[in-house]
C-alpha cells in the first residue's frame, strides 16, 4: 500500500469516526449537544482536524442524513422483500419506515427535519436520498392505482408516514394506535 493510499484510508476512517460519534451523541443527547468542540474531545482529535473533514455542524448533519437514508432504504427493502402481495408490501414498508423513525430519532431528524445542506427532489440530490425515495416508490408504485402518478402517490403516502412518525414521537398521537394507522393508510390509499 502506498503512502497516499494509507493516508486516504486514514482520512476515510477519521471521517467515519466523526460521523459515527456525531450520530451517537445526537441519539443520546440531541443535536444541540453535537458541537465541534465536543466531537473533537470525543474522537480525540483537534478541532482543526475535524474542520479538515467538515466545514461545520451542518455538513456533519448532512453526512449523518446520507448514511441514515441508505440504512432506511435497506430496512424498507428488507421488510418489503419478505412480504407477499402489493398491499402486504405497502404495510411492511410503513412499519419499517415508522420503526426506523422510532429507533433512530436523531438520524431521522437529520434526514427530514434539520438543515444538512442537502438538495432534495432536485437534479443534484445526493444518490442516497434518491435511493431512499426509490425504495419507497418500488413498493408504493404498485398500489398507486390507475391514472395516478406513482411518484406523486409515493410522496403523499410518505408525507402521511412522516406525519405519523413525527406526531407520535411528539406525543400528539398515542403510540398504541400506530398499527391501526398503518392499516388505515394501506386500506384507504393502496389500490390493488
mmCIF file of C-alpha atoms in Angstrom:
data_model
loop_
_atom_site.group_PDB
_atom_site.id
_atom_site.type_symbol
_atom_site.label_atom_id
_atom_site.label_comp_id
_atom_site.label_asym_id
_atom_site.label_seq_id
_atom_site.Cartn_x
_atom_site.Cartn_y
_atom_site.Cartn_z
ATOM 1 C CA UNK A 1 0.000 0.000 0.000
ATOM 2 C CA UNK A 2 1.382 3.369 -0.965
ATOM 3 C CA UNK A 3 1.695 6.269 1.449
ATOM 4 C CA UNK A 4 -1.044 8.094 -0.445
ATOM 5 C CA UNK A 5 -3.417 5.112 -0.190
ATOM 6 C CA UNK A 6 -2.701 4.783 3.529
ATOM 7 C CA UNK A 7 -3.406 8.497 4.085
ATOM 8 C CA UNK A 8 -6.652 8.246 2.126
ATOM 9 C CA UNK A 9 -7.710 5.237 4.185
ATOM 10 C CA UNK A 10 -6.846 7.031 7.435
ATOM 11 C CA UNK A 11 -8.780 10.105 6.283
ATOM 12 C CA UNK A 12 -11.830 7.972 5.446
ATOM 13 C CA UNK A 13 -11.552 6.251 8.831
ATOM 14 C CA UNK A 14 -11.436 9.619 10.640
ATOM 15 C CA UNK A 15 -14.437 10.843 8.676
ATOM 16 C CA UNK A 16 -16.429 7.713 9.602
ATOM 17 C CA UNK A 17 -15.412 8.192 13.234
ATOM 18 C CA UNK A 18 -16.644 11.799 13.195
ATOM 19 C CA UNK A 19 -19.993 10.826 11.654
ATOM 20 C CA UNK A 20 -20.467 7.838 13.965
ATOM 21 C CA UNK A 21 -19.604 9.908 17.029
ATOM 22 C CA UNK A 22 -21.925 12.751 15.991
ATOM 23 C CA UNK A 23 -24.706 10.294 15.407
ATOM 24 C CA UNK A 24 -24.204 8.583 18.778
ATOM 25 C CA UNK A 25 -24.060 11.896 20.609
ATOM 26 C CA UNK A 26 -27.196 13.151 18.842
ATOM 27 C CA UNK A 27 -29.101 9.954 19.638
ATOM 28 C CA UNK A 28 -28.046 10.154 23.297
ATOM 29 C CA UNK A 29 -28.388 13.887 23.970
ATOM 30 C CA UNK A 30 -29.989 15.511 20.922
ATOM 31 C CA UNK A 31 -28.495 17.560 18.102
ATOM 32 C CA UNK A 32 -27.954 20.604 20.332
ATOM 33 C CA UNK A 33 -25.296 18.586 22.164
ATOM 34 C CA UNK A 34 -23.365 17.996 18.944
ATOM 35 C CA UNK A 35 -20.719 20.695 18.770
ATOM 36 C CA UNK A 36 -17.356 20.659 17.041
ATOM 37 C CA UNK A 37 -15.644 21.119 20.392
ATOM 38 C CA UNK A 38 -17.442 18.166 21.946
ATOM 39 C CA UNK A 39 -16.862 15.998 18.873
ATOM 40 C CA UNK A 40 -13.162 16.860 18.850
ATOM 41 C CA UNK A 41 -12.920 15.863 22.504
ATOM 42 C CA UNK A 42 -14.759 12.584 21.964
ATOM 43 C CA UNK A 43 -12.770 11.489 18.937
ATOM 44 C CA UNK A 44 -9.520 12.770 20.461
ATOM 45 C CA UNK A 45 -8.561 14.939 17.513
ATOM 46 C CA UNK A 46 -8.209 18.703 17.397
ATOM 47 C CA UNK A 47 -10.968 20.925 16.047
ATOM 48 C CA UNK A 48 -8.808 21.850 13.010
ATOM 49 C CA UNK A 49 -8.644 18.139 12.104
ATOM 50 C CA UNK A 50 -12.434 17.953 12.359
ATOM 51 C CA UNK A 51 -12.735 21.077 10.174
ATOM 52 C CA UNK A 52 -10.436 19.482 7.599
ATOM 53 C CA UNK A 53 -13.227 16.944 7.033
ATOM 54 C CA UNK A 54 -16.366 19.030 7.573
ATOM 55 C CA UNK A 55 -16.853 22.795 7.451
ATOM 56 C CA UNK A 56 -19.161 22.619 10.439
ATOM 57 C CA UNK A 57 -22.131 21.004 12.085
ATOM 58 C CA UNK A 58 -24.352 21.470 9.029
ATOM 59 C CA UNK A 59 -22.103 19.248 6.903
ATOM 60 C CA UNK A 60 -21.917 16.675 9.691
ATOM 61 C CA UNK A 61 -25.724 16.582 9.834
ATOM 62 C CA UNK A 62 -25.711 16.095 6.060
ATOM 63 C CA UNK A 63 -23.284 13.185 6.343
ATOM 64 C CA UNK A 64 -25.455 11.555 9.025
ATOM 65 C CA UNK A 65 -28.512 12.112 6.821
ATOM 66 C CA UNK A 66 -26.894 10.382 3.852
ATOM 67 C CA UNK A 67 -25.806 7.444 5.994
ATOM 68 C CA UNK A 68 -29.268 7.225 7.557
ATOM 69 C CA UNK A 69 -31.049 7.409 4.201
ATOM 70 C CA UNK A 70 -29.041 4.430 2.970
ATOM 71 C CA UNK A 71 -29.902 2.490 6.129
ATOM 72 C CA UNK A 72 -33.582 3.377 5.869
ATOM 73 C CA UNK A 73 -33.688 2.286 2.221
ATOM 74 C CA UNK A 74 -32.111 -1.042 3.170
ATOM 75 C CA UNK A 75 -34.582 -1.539 6.026
ATOM 76 C CA UNK A 76 -37.558 -0.779 3.787
ATOM 77 C CA UNK A 77 -36.320 -3.100 1.051
ATOM 78 C CA UNK A 78 -35.658 -5.910 3.525
ATOM 79 C CA UNK A 79 -39.142 -5.574 5.006
ATOM 80 C CA UNK A 80 -40.919 -5.421 1.659
ATOM 81 C CA UNK A 81 -38.971 -8.339 0.168
ATOM 82 C CA UNK A 82 -40.322 -10.594 2.921
ATOM 83 C CA UNK A 83 -43.980 -9.658 2.250
ATOM 84 C CA UNK A 84 -46.328 -11.320 -0.246
ATOM 85 C CA UNK A 85 -48.606 -9.145 -2.329
ATOM 86 C CA UNK A 86 -48.717 -5.400 -3.041
ATOM 87 C CA UNK A 87 -50.812 -4.384 -0.007
ATOM 88 C CA UNK A 88 -48.744 -6.518 2.330
ATOM 89 C CA UNK A 89 -45.583 -4.900 0.920
ATOM 90 C CA UNK A 90 -47.094 -1.435 1.463
ATOM 91 C CA UNK A 91 -47.910 -2.311 5.075
ATOM 92 C CA UNK A 92 -44.422 -3.768 5.605
ATOM 93 C CA UNK A 93 -42.925 -0.589 4.151
ATOM 94 C CA UNK A 94 -44.978 1.575 6.513
ATOM 95 C CA UNK A 95 -43.985 -0.499 9.537
ATOM 96 C CA UNK A 96 -40.298 -0.464 8.579
ATOM 97 C CA UNK A 97 -40.355 3.296 7.993
ATOM 98 C CA UNK A 98 -42.059 4.033 11.314
ATOM 99 C CA UNK A 99 -39.780 1.601 13.133
ATOM 100 C CA UNK A 100 -36.705 3.331 11.681
ATOM 101 C CA UNK A 101 -38.042 6.745 12.755
ATOM 102 C CA UNK A 102 -38.708 5.465 16.276
ATOM 103 C CA UNK A 103 -35.391 3.636 16.740
ATOM 104 C CA UNK A 104 -33.215 6.402 15.237
ATOM 105 C CA UNK A 105 -34.880 9.736 16.049
ATOM 106 C CA UNK A 106 -31.728 11.861 15.657
ATOM 107 C CA UNK A 107 -30.875 10.246 12.325
ATOM 108 C CA UNK A 108 -34.490 10.654 11.198
ATOM 109 C CA UNK A 109 -34.279 14.337 12.122
ATOM 110 C CA UNK A 110 -31.020 14.677 10.197
ATOM 111 C CA UNK A 111 -32.696 13.228 7.107
ATOM 112 C CA UNK A 112 -36.027 15.034 7.258
ATOM 113 C CA UNK A 113 -36.024 17.899 9.750
ATOM 114 C CA UNK A 114 -32.599 19.534 10.021
ATOM 115 C CA UNK A 115 -30.599 21.545 7.521
ATOM 116 C CA UNK A 116 -27.742 19.352 6.396
ATOM 117 C CA UNK A 117 -27.106 21.411 3.283
ATOM 118 C CA UNK A 118 -28.514 18.690 1.029
ATOM 119 C CA UNK A 119 -30.677 19.194 -2.045
ATOM 120 C CA UNK A 120 -33.952 17.272 -2.026
ATOM 121 C CA UNK A 121 -36.081 16.464 -5.078
ATOM 122 C CA UNK A 122 -33.661 18.161 -7.467
ATOM 123 C CA UNK A 123 -31.179 17.161 -10.137
ATOM 124 C CA UNK A 124 -28.279 17.421 -7.678
ATOM 125 C CA UNK A 125 -29.944 15.408 -4.924
ATOM 126 C CA UNK A 126 -27.323 13.034 -3.482
ATOM 127 C CA UNK A 127 -27.692 9.401 -4.517
ATOM 128 C CA UNK A 128 -28.525 8.003 -1.034
ATOM 129 C CA UNK A 129 -31.538 10.342 -0.827
ATOM 130 C CA UNK A 130 -32.676 9.400 -4.332
ATOM 131 C CA UNK A 131 -32.298 5.743 -3.446
ATOM 132 C CA UNK A 132 -34.317 6.121 -0.230
ATOM 133 C CA UNK A 133 -37.169 7.601 -2.260
ATOM 134 C CA UNK A 134 -36.732 4.850 -4.865
ATOM 135 C CA UNK A 135 -37.081 2.251 -2.092
ATOM 136 C CA UNK A 136 -40.485 3.744 -1.257
ATOM 137 C CA UNK A 137 -41.500 4.117 -4.913
ATOM 138 C CA UNK A 138 -40.671 0.479 -5.739
ATOM 139 C CA UNK A 139 -43.428 -0.715 -3.427
ATOM 140 C CA UNK A 140 -45.857 2.177 -3.405
ATOM 141 C CA UNK A 141 -45.875 2.470 -7.190
ATOM 142 C CA UNK A 142 -47.563 -0.950 -7.205
ATOM 143 C CA UNK A 143 -50.544 0.363 -5.228
ATOM 144 C CA UNK A 144 -50.919 3.874 -6.642
ATOM 145 C CA UNK A 145 -53.899 2.953 -8.792
ATOM 146 C CA UNK A 146 -54.738 3.543 -12.432
ATOM 147 C CA UNK A 147 -54.228 7.081 -13.647
ATOM 148 C CA UNK A 148 -52.314 8.103 -10.501
ATOM 149 C CA UNK A 149 -48.710 9.207 -10.949
ATOM 150 C CA UNK A 150 -46.644 6.714 -8.887
ATOM 151 C CA UNK A 151 -44.177 9.381 -7.730
ATOM 152 C CA UNK A 152 -46.934 11.698 -6.569
ATOM 153 C CA UNK A 153 -48.677 8.842 -4.768
ATOM 154 C CA UNK A 154 -45.389 7.883 -3.094
ATOM 155 C CA UNK A 155 -44.863 11.468 -1.938
ATOM 156 C CA UNK A 156 -48.373 11.566 -0.462
ATOM 157 C CA UNK A 157 -48.053 8.205 1.309
ATOM 158 C CA UNK A 158 -44.606 9.191 2.588
ATOM 159 C CA UNK A 159 -45.996 12.510 3.871
ATOM 160 C CA UNK A 160 -48.651 10.590 5.811
ATOM 161 C CA UNK A 161 -45.990 8.285 7.293
ATOM 162 C CA UNK A 162 -43.835 11.268 8.203
ATOM 163 C CA UNK A 163 -46.811 12.845 9.943
ATOM 164 C CA UNK A 164 -47.495 9.677 11.915
ATOM 165 C CA UNK A 165 -43.813 9.367 12.859
ATOM 166 C CA UNK A 166 -43.357 12.958 13.999
ATOM 167 C CA UNK A 167 -46.730 13.313 15.724
ATOM 168 C CA UNK A 168 -46.289 10.027 17.581
ATOM 169 C CA UNK A 169 -42.805 10.996 18.731
ATOM 170 C CA UNK A 170 -44.102 14.382 19.875
ATOM 171 C CA UNK A 171 -46.790 12.547 21.857
ATOM 172 C CA UNK A 172 -49.560 14.143 19.804
ATOM 173 C CA UNK A 173 -50.740 10.691 18.717
ATOM 174 C CA UNK A 174 -50.921 7.687 21.050
ATOM 175 C CA UNK A 175 -48.281 5.127 20.035
ATOM 176 C CA UNK A 176 -50.512 2.160 20.812
ATOM 177 C CA UNK A 177 -52.638 3.021 17.744
ATOM 178 C CA UNK A 178 -49.746 3.042 15.261
ATOM 179 C CA UNK A 179 -50.631 -0.333 13.752
ATOM 180 C CA UNK A 180 -54.232 0.813 13.250
ATOM 181 C CA UNK A 181 -52.916 3.893 11.435
ATOM 182 C CA UNK A 182 -50.774 1.697 9.183
ATOM 183 C CA UNK A 183 -53.775 -0.483 8.375
ATOM 184 C CA UNK A 184 -55.912 2.560 7.640
ATOM 185 C CA UNK A 185 -53.296 4.083 5.350
ATOM 186 C CA UNK A 186 -52.896 0.867 3.410
ATOM 187 C CA UNK A 187 -56.631 0.068 3.217
ATOM 188 C CA UNK A 188 -57.688 3.579 2.192
ATOM 189 C CA UNK A 189 -54.776 4.657 -0.001
ATOM 190 C CA UNK A 190 -53.363 1.489 -1.524
ATOM 191 C CA UNK A 191 -55.330 0.415 -4.591
ATOM 192 C CA UNK A 192 -54.809 -3.067 -5.964
#
